[in-house]
Coordinates of C-alpha atoms and ligand atoms in Angstrom, one line a residue:
M1 CA -6.5 -12.0 -29.3
L2 CA -7.9 -8.5 -28.4
I3 CA -5.4 -6.3 -25.4
L4 CA -6.6 -3.6 -23.9
G5 CA -3.6 -1.2 -22.9
I6 CA -4.1 1.8 -20.3
E7 CA -1.3 4.4 -19.1
S8 CA -1.5 6.8 -16.0
S9 CA 2.0 6.9 -14.7
C10 CA 2.7 10.2 -15.1
D11 CA 0.7 13.2 -16.5
E12 CA -0.8 11.4 -19.6
T13 CA -4.3 9.0 -19.7
G14 CA -3.5 6.9 -22.6
V15 CA -5.8 3.9 -23.7
A16 CA -5.0 1.8 -26.9
L17 CA -6.2 -1.9 -28.2
V18 CA -3.9 -3.6 -29.8
S19 CA -4.3 -7.1 -31.9
W20 CA -2.4 -9.8 -31.7
D21 CA -2.3 -12.9 -33.0
P22 CA -1.5 -15.9 -30.7
H23 CA -0.4 -18.5 -33.5
A24 CA 1.4 -15.8 -35.7
P25 CA 5.6 -16.9 -36.0
R26 CA 6.8 -14.8 -33.3
E27 CA 8.4 -12.3 -35.6
Q28 CA 4.8 -11.1 -36.5
V29 CA 4.6 -7.6 -34.4
P30 CA 1.0 -7.1 -33.0
T31 CA -1.1 -4.4 -34.8
L32 CA -1.8 -1.1 -33.2
L33 CA -6.3 -1.1 -33.9
A34 CA -6.8 2.7 -32.4
H35 CA -5.1 4.8 -29.0
A36 CA -6.2 8.0 -27.8
L37 CA -4.5 10.2 -25.6
H38 CA -4.9 12.7 -23.1
S39 CA -2.4 15.2 -22.1
Q40 CA -2.8 16.8 -18.9
V41 CA 0.4 19.6 -19.5
S42 CA -2.2 22.4 -19.7
M43 CA -3.3 21.7 -16.4
H44 CA 0.1 21.4 -14.3
E45 CA 1.4 24.0 -16.3
A46 CA 0.2 26.9 -14.2
Y47 CA 2.2 25.1 -11.6
G48 CA 5.5 24.7 -13.4
G49 CA 5.6 21.3 -12.5
V50 CA 3.4 18.0 -12.7
V51 CA 1.0 18.0 -9.4
P52 CA 0.6 14.4 -8.4
E53 CA -2.7 14.5 -6.9
L54 CA -4.0 16.7 -9.4
A55 CA -2.8 14.0 -11.9
S56 CA -4.1 11.2 -9.8
R57 CA -7.8 13.3 -10.3
D58 CA -7.2 13.9 -13.7
H59 CA -6.9 9.9 -14.8
I60 CA -9.8 8.6 -13.0
R61 CA -11.7 11.5 -15.2
R62 CA -10.0 10.7 -18.1
V63 CA -9.6 6.4 -18.2
L64 CA -13.3 5.9 -18.8
P65 CA -14.2 8.5 -21.5
L66 CA -10.6 7.2 -23.5
T67 CA -11.7 3.5 -23.5
Q68 CA -14.4 4.3 -24.8
T69 CA -13.5 6.6 -27.8
V70 CA -11.1 4.0 -28.4
L71 CA -13.2 0.5 -29.0
S72 CA -15.4 2.6 -30.6
Q73 CA -12.4 3.7 -33.1
A74 CA -11.8 0.5 -33.4
R75 CA -15.8 -1.1 -34.3
C76 CA -15.6 -3.3 -31.1
E77 CA -17.3 -3.7 -27.4
R78 CA -15.9 -4.2 -24.1
S79 CA -16.6 -7.8 -24.0
D80 CA -14.2 -9.0 -27.4
I81 CA -11.4 -7.7 -25.6
D82 CA -9.6 -10.3 -23.9
V83 CA -6.7 -9.1 -21.7
V84 CA -6.4 -6.1 -19.8
A85 CA -2.6 -4.4 -19.6
F86 CA -2.3 -1.1 -17.5
T87 CA 0.9 0.1 -16.5
R88 CA 2.4 -1.1 -12.7
G89 CA 5.1 1.0 -12.8
P90 CA 7.4 2.8 -12.2
G91 CA 5.3 6.6 -12.5
L92 CA 3.6 8.4 -9.2
A93 CA 2.0 5.9 -7.2
G94 CA -1.4 7.8 -7.1
A95 CA -1.7 7.9 -10.5
L96 CA 0.0 4.2 -11.5
L97 CA -3.0 3.4 -9.4
V98 CA -5.8 4.5 -11.1
G99 CA -4.7 2.7 -14.7
A100 CA -4.2 -0.5 -12.5
G101 CA -7.5 0.0 -9.9
V102 CA -9.2 0.5 -13.5
A103 CA -7.6 -1.9 -15.5
C104 CA -8.1 -5.0 -12.8
A105 CA -12.6 -3.9 -12.2
L106 CA -12.5 -3.8 -16.0
G107 CA -10.7 -7.0 -15.8
A108 CA -12.6 -8.8 -13.0
A109 CA -16.0 -7.4 -14.4
L110 CA -15.5 -8.5 -17.7
Q111 CA -13.8 -11.8 -16.6
R112 CA -10.4 -11.4 -18.0
P113 CA -7.0 -11.5 -17.0
V114 CA -4.7 -8.5 -16.5
L115 CA -1.1 -8.1 -16.7
G116 CA 0.7 -5.3 -15.3
V117 CA 3.5 -4.0 -17.7
H118 CA 6.6 -1.6 -16.9
H119 CA 6.7 2.0 -18.6
L120 CA 9.7 1.6 -19.9
E121 CA 10.0 -2.0 -21.2
G122 CA 6.6 -0.4 -23.6
H123 CA 8.8 2.4 -24.5
L124 CA 11.9 0.8 -25.6
L125 CA 9.7 -1.7 -27.6
S126 CA 7.4 0.9 -29.5
P127 CA 9.7 1.3 -32.3
F128 CA 7.7 -2.2 -33.7
L129 CA 5.1 0.0 -34.1
S130 CA 7.4 2.0 -36.5
Q131 CA 7.1 1.8 -40.7
D132 CA 10.5 -0.3 -40.1
P133 CA 10.8 -2.2 -36.8
P134 CA 13.6 -3.2 -35.1
Q135 CA 15.2 -7.2 -35.1
F136 CA 16.9 -8.2 -31.8
P137 CA 19.6 -8.1 -30.4
F138 CA 20.0 -4.2 -30.3
V139 CA 21.1 -1.6 -28.1
A140 CA 18.4 1.0 -26.9
L141 CA 19.1 4.1 -26.1
L142 CA 15.9 5.2 -23.4
V143 CA 16.1 8.9 -22.6
S144 CA 12.5 10.2 -21.2
G145 CA 11.6 12.7 -18.5
G146 CA 12.9 10.3 -15.0
H147 CA 15.5 8.1 -16.7
S148 CA 18.4 8.0 -19.2
Q149 CA 19.9 4.4 -19.7
L150 CA 21.9 2.2 -22.0
M151 CA 20.8 -1.2 -23.0
Q152 CA 21.5 -4.8 -24.9
V153 CA 18.3 -5.7 -25.2
N154 CA 18.6 -9.4 -26.7
G155 CA 15.1 -10.1 -26.9
V156 CA 11.3 -9.7 -25.0
G157 CA 13.3 -9.0 -21.2
D158 CA 15.4 -10.1 -21.6
Y159 CA 17.5 -6.4 -21.0
R160 CA 20.9 -6.0 -18.9
L161 CA 21.6 -2.2 -18.2
L162 CA 25.5 -0.8 -19.4
G163 CA 25.2 2.7 -18.0
E164 CA 22.4 5.1 -16.9
T165 CA 22.7 8.8 -15.4
I166 CA 23.5 9.3 -11.9
D167 CA 21.6 11.7 -11.6
D168 CA 19.3 14.1 -13.3
A169 CA 17.7 12.1 -17.0
A170 CA 18.2 14.2 -20.0
G171 CA 14.3 14.6 -20.4
E172 CA 14.9 16.3 -17.2
A173 CA 17.7 19.1 -18.5
F174 CA 16.0 19.5 -21.6
D175 CA 12.7 20.6 -19.1
K176 CA 15.0 21.8 -16.1
S177 CA 17.2 24.6 -18.6
A178 CA 14.3 25.5 -20.2
K179 CA 12.7 26.5 -17.0
L180 CA 15.8 28.4 -16.6
L181 CA 15.1 30.1 -19.7
G182 CA 11.9 30.9 -18.9
L183 CA 10.4 28.3 -21.6
G184 CA 7.7 27.2 -19.8
Y185 CA 6.8 23.0 -18.6
P186 CA 7.5 20.6 -19.8
G187 CA 10.1 22.6 -21.3
G188 CA 11.9 20.2 -24.0
P189 CA 9.8 20.6 -26.9
A190 CA 9.9 24.3 -26.9
L191 CA 13.7 24.6 -26.2
S192 CA 14.0 22.3 -29.1
R193 CA 12.2 25.2 -31.2
L194 CA 13.9 27.7 -29.7
A195 CA 17.0 25.9 -30.5
E196 CA 16.4 25.9 -33.9
Q197 CA 16.9 29.2 -34.2
G198 CA 19.9 29.4 -33.1
N199 CA 23.7 29.2 -32.4
P200 CA 24.5 25.8 -30.8
T201 CA 28.2 26.5 -30.3
A202 CA 27.5 30.5 -29.2
F203 CA 28.5 28.9 -25.4
K204 CA 30.4 26.9 -24.2
L205 CA 28.5 24.1 -21.6
P206 CA 30.0 21.3 -20.2
R207 CA 29.4 17.3 -20.9
P208 CA 29.6 15.7 -18.3
L209 CA 31.7 12.4 -17.9
L210 CA 32.0 12.4 -21.4
H211 CA 34.9 11.2 -21.3
S212 CA 34.9 8.7 -18.0
G213 CA 35.3 5.5 -19.8
D214 CA 32.2 4.3 -19.2
L215 CA 28.5 4.1 -20.0
D216 CA 26.8 6.4 -17.1
F217 CA 25.4 9.8 -17.6
S218 CA 25.7 13.4 -15.8
F219 CA 23.4 15.9 -16.4
A220 CA 23.2 17.9 -13.4
G221 CA 25.9 20.3 -13.6
L222 CA 25.1 21.1 -17.2
K223 CA 22.0 22.2 -15.8
T224 CA 23.7 24.5 -13.3
A225 CA 26.1 26.0 -16.0
V226 CA 22.7 26.7 -17.8
M227 CA 21.6 29.2 -14.3
T228 CA 25.4 30.7 -14.5
Q229 CA 25.0 31.7 -17.9
A230 CA 21.5 32.8 -17.8
R231 CA 22.1 35.1 -14.8
K232 CA 25.7 36.4 -16.6
L233 CA 23.0 37.1 -19.7
G234 CA 21.1 39.5 -17.4
D235 CA 19.3 41.5 -19.1
D236 CA 20.9 40.9 -22.2
L237 CA 19.4 37.1 -22.0
P238 CA 16.0 37.5 -24.0
A239 CA 18.1 38.3 -27.2
R240 CA 20.3 35.8 -26.3
C241 CA 17.7 32.8 -25.6
A242 CA 18.0 30.8 -28.9
D243 CA 21.7 30.9 -28.4
L244 CA 21.4 29.5 -25.1
A245 CA 18.8 26.7 -25.6
A246 CA 20.9 25.6 -28.5
S247 CA 24.4 25.4 -26.9
T248 CA 22.0 23.4 -23.8
Q249 CA 20.6 21.0 -26.5
A250 CA 24.0 20.7 -28.2
A251 CA 25.5 19.2 -24.7
I252 CA 22.9 16.9 -24.4
V253 CA 23.0 15.5 -27.7
D254 CA 26.3 15.2 -28.2
V255 CA 26.7 13.3 -24.3
L256 CA 23.5 11.3 -25.7
V257 CA 25.3 10.4 -29.3
R258 CA 28.8 9.5 -28.1
K259 CA 27.9 7.3 -25.7
S260 CA 25.5 5.6 -27.7
L261 CA 28.4 4.8 -30.2
Q262 CA 30.4 3.9 -27.1
A263 CA 27.4 1.2 -26.3
L264 CA 27.6 0.1 -29.8
D265 CA 31.3 -0.3 -29.7
V266 CA 31.5 -2.4 -26.3
T267 CA 28.7 -4.8 -27.6
G268 CA 29.6 -5.2 -31.2
Q269 CA 26.1 -4.4 -32.0
R270 CA 24.8 -3.0 -35.1
R271 CA 20.9 -1.7 -34.3
L272 CA 20.7 1.1 -32.2
V273 CA 16.8 1.6 -30.8
V274 CA 15.7 5.2 -29.3
A275 CA 12.5 5.5 -27.0
G276 CA 11.4 7.7 -24.5
G277 CA 9.8 11.4 -24.9
V278 CA 13.5 13.0 -26.1
G279 CA 13.9 10.6 -28.4
A280 CA 11.1 13.3 -30.4
N281 CA 14.1 15.9 -30.4
R282 CA 15.2 16.7 -34.0
A283 CA 19.1 17.0 -33.8
L284 CA 19.7 14.1 -31.6
R285 CA 18.0 11.6 -34.7
A286 CA 19.5 14.3 -37.2
Q287 CA 23.0 13.7 -34.9
L288 CA 22.6 9.7 -34.6
N289 CA 22.1 8.9 -38.2
A290 CA 24.8 11.1 -39.2
A291 CA 27.1 8.9 -36.9
C292 CA 25.8 5.7 -37.0
H293 CA 25.0 5.5 -41.3
P294 CA 28.9 5.5 -41.9
R295 CA 29.5 2.9 -39.1
G296 CA 26.9 0.3 -41.6
V297 CA 24.7 0.9 -37.9
R298 CA 21.1 0.7 -38.3
V299 CA 18.5 3.4 -35.5
H300 CA 15.3 2.8 -34.9
Y301 CA 12.5 5.3 -33.3
P302 CA 9.2 4.8 -32.4
E303 CA 6.7 7.2 -34.5
L304 CA 7.0 10.3 -33.5
H305 CA 3.6 10.7 -31.9
L306 CA 4.4 7.4 -29.9
C307 CA 7.8 9.1 -28.2
T308 CA 6.2 10.3 -25.4
D309 CA 4.1 8.4 -23.1
N310 CA 1.0 6.7 -24.8
G311 CA -1.0 3.7 -24.5
A312 CA 0.0 1.7 -27.3
M313 CA 3.4 1.2 -25.9
I314 CA 1.9 -1.1 -22.5
A315 CA -0.7 -2.7 -24.6
L316 CA 2.2 -3.6 -27.4
A317 CA 5.0 -4.8 -24.3
A318 CA 1.9 -6.8 -22.8
A319 CA 1.4 -8.7 -26.1
M320 CA 4.9 -9.1 -26.9
R321 CA 5.4 -10.5 -23.2
L322 CA 2.6 -12.9 -23.8
Q323 CA 3.9 -13.5 -27.2
S324 CA 7.2 -14.2 -26.1
G325 CA 5.8 -16.6 -23.1
R326 CA 7.8 -14.5 -20.6
S327 CA 4.7 -13.3 -19.2
Q328 CA 1.4 -14.9 -18.3
A329 CA -2.0 -12.6 -17.5
S330 CA -3.3 -13.6 -14.4
M331 CA -7.1 -13.6 -13.3
D332 CA -6.1 -12.6 -9.7
Y333 CA -7.2 -9.4 -9.9
A334 CA -5.7 -8.1 -6.3
F335 CA -3.1 -5.9 -7.7
D336 CA 0.2 -3.4 -6.5
V337 CA 2.3 -0.6 -7.9
R338 CA 5.7 -0.2 -8.4
P339 CA 7.1 3.2 -8.7
R340 CA 10.5 2.4 -8.3
W341 CA 11.0 -0.8 -10.7
P342 CA 14.5 -1.2 -12.0
L343 CA 14.0 -2.2 -16.0
D344 CA 16.5 -5.1 -15.8
Q345 CA 15.2 -6.5 -12.7
L346 CA 12.4 -7.0 -14.1
D347 CA 11.8 -10.8 -14.7
A348 CA 13.7 -11.2 -11.6
D349 CA 11.2 -10.3 -10.1
L350 CA 8.3 -11.5 -11.7
I351 CA 9.7 -14.9 -12.0
A352 CA 10.0 -14.6 -7.7
Q353 CA 6.6 -13.7 -7.1
Ligands
LIG401 O1 9.1 9.5 -22.1 P1 8.5 10.2 -21.7 O2 6.9 10.7 -22.1 O3 7.9 10.5 -20.3 C1 8.3 10.0 -18.9 O4 8.9 8.8 -18.9 O5 9.1 10.5 -18.1 O6 8.9 11.7 -21.6 C2 9.0 13.2 -21.5 C3 10.5 14.0 -21.9 C4 9.6 15.3 -21.1 O7 11.5 15.6 -20.1 C5 9.8 15.7 -22.2 O8 10.8 17.9 -22.4 C6 10.9 14.8 -23.0 O9 10.6 13.6 -23.2 N1 10.9 15.3 -25.1 C7 12.0 16.4 -25.7 C8 11.1 16.8 -26.4 N2 9.8 15.8 -26.8 C9 9.6 15.3 -24.9 N3 13.2 16.5 -25.0 C10 13.3 17.1 -26.5 N4 13.0 17.4 -27.3 C11 12.2 16.9 -27.9 N5 11.6 17.3 -28.9
LIG402 ZN1 7.7 7.5 -20.1

């Protein structure tokens, strides 16, 4: 069975083809046949952030050529597609509507069923496409540009929220701090590159909610502290920028690592899955590995190129939902999108429909 996945929730257009054998045992992970991606970063850079209207228009331009690329790479025809999956939410409404509209039009034209997928479920399951796929159950640390959550994951669709950010997401903390340091947009990768040349203990920055006793995060205060420090440095900022970047990254990573360990303790789980764009951060990976290894906890990550938004995770999540019997693809092409859509309410929402 061939599943086409379309991702268009924010500033990346992603398309992928995944193959899945409905008769294979449940443990067998679907196979990624091809995927293609267009990042809008250079387009939004001039504005210092994502401009929703420009994002939607660019998704319209890219989605069909990317679909053609993916089909050619996999040596398939449109008519070989069995299910068309798309990101239904959360994300920018206009951007989501492009993917949903194209997916449903394709489904209707080919007379194939369609399936709307939760973007964060895509991230959460993306490590199943890695060389070292996890097994259920596990604790998931979901760290993207818009979300920072710890979840107990018992199986496909069985997600319990353990804690989440009460203000900025971890990715947002990277991006906003990077902007304050003049590193452009999206600043996460740039800040982490610069941090490698700096001293992580050079500046004392707050670790919000570190000792709160619960599993929630808060990163808004850190951004303010970075701003205050940058102002204090004044003309010395360029010379100390790498130190400030390293100290900022250390504060974010410290909180993420400590809360992940707490979540493992509370749940008694021995596996941690890290997903979302911040999961590409090298310092986070190194420190999680160092902390988890001695405790006998295995840590799983998506392949580096599948950490940020992509179509492969959407096609994979659709395949795994179909495989688990949690969802059925539909021939009803009247679509909607969910710009706000809590992951732990996903199955309740689907059942209520
Ligand atoms: O998951 P994602 O692609 O998009 C959302 O669903 O939000 O995550 C994007 C976020 C951005 O905030 C970006 O700065 C951050 O992930 N990011 C990183 C790194 N690579 C991407 N943050 C820190 N270090 C990185 N290497
Ligand atoms: Zn994402």
